[in-house]
XYZ file of C-alpha atoms in Angstrom:
147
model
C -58.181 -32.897 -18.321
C -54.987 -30.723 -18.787
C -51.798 -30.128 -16.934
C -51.080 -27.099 -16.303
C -47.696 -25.316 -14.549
C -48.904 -22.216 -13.012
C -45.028 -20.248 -11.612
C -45.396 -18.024 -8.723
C -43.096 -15.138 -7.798
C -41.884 -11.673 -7.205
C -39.200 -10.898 -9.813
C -38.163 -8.271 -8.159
C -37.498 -10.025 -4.602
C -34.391 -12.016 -5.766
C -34.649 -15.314 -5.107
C -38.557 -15.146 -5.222
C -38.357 -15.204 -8.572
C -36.587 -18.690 -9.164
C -39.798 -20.135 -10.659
C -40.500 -17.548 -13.003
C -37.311 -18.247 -14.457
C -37.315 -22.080 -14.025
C -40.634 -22.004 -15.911
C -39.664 -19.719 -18.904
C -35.971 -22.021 -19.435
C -38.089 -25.134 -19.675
C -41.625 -23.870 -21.107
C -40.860 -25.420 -24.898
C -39.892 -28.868 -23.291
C -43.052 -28.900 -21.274
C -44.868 -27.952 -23.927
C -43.632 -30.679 -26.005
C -45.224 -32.404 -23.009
C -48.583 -30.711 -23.534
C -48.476 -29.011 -20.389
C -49.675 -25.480 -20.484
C -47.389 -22.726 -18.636
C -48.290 -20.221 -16.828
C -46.249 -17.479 -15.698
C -48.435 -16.026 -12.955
C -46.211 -13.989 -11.138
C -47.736 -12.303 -8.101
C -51.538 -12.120 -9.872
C -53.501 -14.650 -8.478
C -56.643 -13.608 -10.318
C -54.588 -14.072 -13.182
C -53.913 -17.602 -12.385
C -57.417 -18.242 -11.197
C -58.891 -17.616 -15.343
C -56.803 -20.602 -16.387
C -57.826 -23.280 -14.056
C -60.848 -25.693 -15.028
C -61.705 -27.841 -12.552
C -60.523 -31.257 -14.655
C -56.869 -29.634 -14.600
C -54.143 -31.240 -12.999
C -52.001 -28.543 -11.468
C -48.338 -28.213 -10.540
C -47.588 -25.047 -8.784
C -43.885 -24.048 -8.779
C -42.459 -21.464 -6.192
C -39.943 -20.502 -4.214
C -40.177 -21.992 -0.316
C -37.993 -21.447 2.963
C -37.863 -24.844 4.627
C -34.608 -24.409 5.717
C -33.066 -27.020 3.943
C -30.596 -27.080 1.296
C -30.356 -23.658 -0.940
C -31.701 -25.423 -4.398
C -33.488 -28.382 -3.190
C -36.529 -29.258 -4.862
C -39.758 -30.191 -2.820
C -42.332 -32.208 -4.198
C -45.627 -32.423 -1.999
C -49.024 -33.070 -3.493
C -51.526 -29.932 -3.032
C -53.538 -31.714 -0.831
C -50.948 -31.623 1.501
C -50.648 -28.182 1.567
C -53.899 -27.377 2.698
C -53.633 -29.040 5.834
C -50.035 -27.830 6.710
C -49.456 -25.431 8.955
C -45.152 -25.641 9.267
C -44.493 -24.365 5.822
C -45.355 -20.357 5.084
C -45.657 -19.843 1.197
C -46.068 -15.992 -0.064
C -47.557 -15.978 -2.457
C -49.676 -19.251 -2.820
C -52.484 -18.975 -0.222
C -55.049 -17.571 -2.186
C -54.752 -19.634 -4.758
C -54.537 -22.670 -2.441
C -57.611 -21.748 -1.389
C -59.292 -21.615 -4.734
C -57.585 -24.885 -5.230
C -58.619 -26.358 -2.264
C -62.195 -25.347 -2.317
C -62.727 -26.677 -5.925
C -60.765 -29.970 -5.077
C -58.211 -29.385 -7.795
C -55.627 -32.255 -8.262
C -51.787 -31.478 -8.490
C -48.632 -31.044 -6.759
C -46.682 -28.394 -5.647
C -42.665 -28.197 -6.621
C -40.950 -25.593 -4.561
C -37.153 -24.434 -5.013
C -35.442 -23.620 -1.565
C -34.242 -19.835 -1.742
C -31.205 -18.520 -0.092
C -32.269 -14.822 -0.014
C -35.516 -13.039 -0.763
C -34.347 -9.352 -0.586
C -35.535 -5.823 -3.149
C -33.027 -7.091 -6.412
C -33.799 -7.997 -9.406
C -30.953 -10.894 -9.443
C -30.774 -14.513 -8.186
C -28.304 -15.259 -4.989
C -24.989 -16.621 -6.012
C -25.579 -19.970 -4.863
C -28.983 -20.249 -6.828
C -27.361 -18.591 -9.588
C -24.561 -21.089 -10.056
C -26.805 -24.117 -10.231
C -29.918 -22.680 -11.851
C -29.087 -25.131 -15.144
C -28.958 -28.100 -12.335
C -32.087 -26.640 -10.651
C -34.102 -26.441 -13.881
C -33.121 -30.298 -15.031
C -34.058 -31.520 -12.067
C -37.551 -29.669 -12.201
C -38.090 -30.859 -15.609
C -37.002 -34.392 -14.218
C -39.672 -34.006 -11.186
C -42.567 -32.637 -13.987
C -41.859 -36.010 -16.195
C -42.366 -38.074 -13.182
C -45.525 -36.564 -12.263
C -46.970 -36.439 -16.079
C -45.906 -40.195 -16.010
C -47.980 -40.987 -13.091
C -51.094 -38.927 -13.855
């Protein structure tokens, strides 16, 4: 079995992109951790040739739960599947594939403040992404710890 990160988001869409850049600040510490990163980005397929059934997965993307701009969520996947409050953009197809397969993992999502057409985090993710990105990596040691 290997863990594996898989990021989700839309560079271009502002604060979409907070995982993409979460992942690639803390890839060499999780890979010190032997877990595998994957910067998927928007391609699903691309996502899909990585996965082996055995994996443990932690998907990391960007959520509107209207809480706190910054929070962290931490939900197992299975969770997921049967919600139907929470709207993630990027995620359902590969939730499906995930679901169908029975994949084990958890899903960390980073509350955005605005998802607009720029290629730059909002201010207020801006200012704490170094607070945002230890306290991922703090939430990914937990999880390794109890897999």
């Amino acid at each position: 079995m290997s863990t594996k990160l898989i990021a989700i988001g839309n560079k271009l869409m502002g604060d979409d992109g907070i995982a993409l850049i979460v992942a690639d600040k803390i890839k060499e510490k999780l890979k010190d951790m032997n877990i595998e990163v994957i910067i998927g980005e928007t391609d699903f397929d691309f996502c899909l040739d990585f996965i082996d059934k055995e994996d443990f997965i932690i998907l990391l993307d960007s959520t509107h739960f209207n809480i706190e701009k910054g929070s962290i969520t931490l939900l197992p996947l299975d969770s997921l599947y049967q919600s139907k409050n929470f709207f993630f953009s990027h995620s359902l197809s590969l939730l499906h594939y995930l679901l169908i397969y029975n994949i084990k993992g958890n899903f960390i999502g980073i509350e955005v403040e605005n998802i607009d057409f720029t290629n730059r985090l909002s201010p207020s993710l801006y200012k704490n992404l170094d607070n945002i990105c230890n306290n991922v990596l703090k939430i990914v040691k937990y999880i390794k710890a109890d897999i």
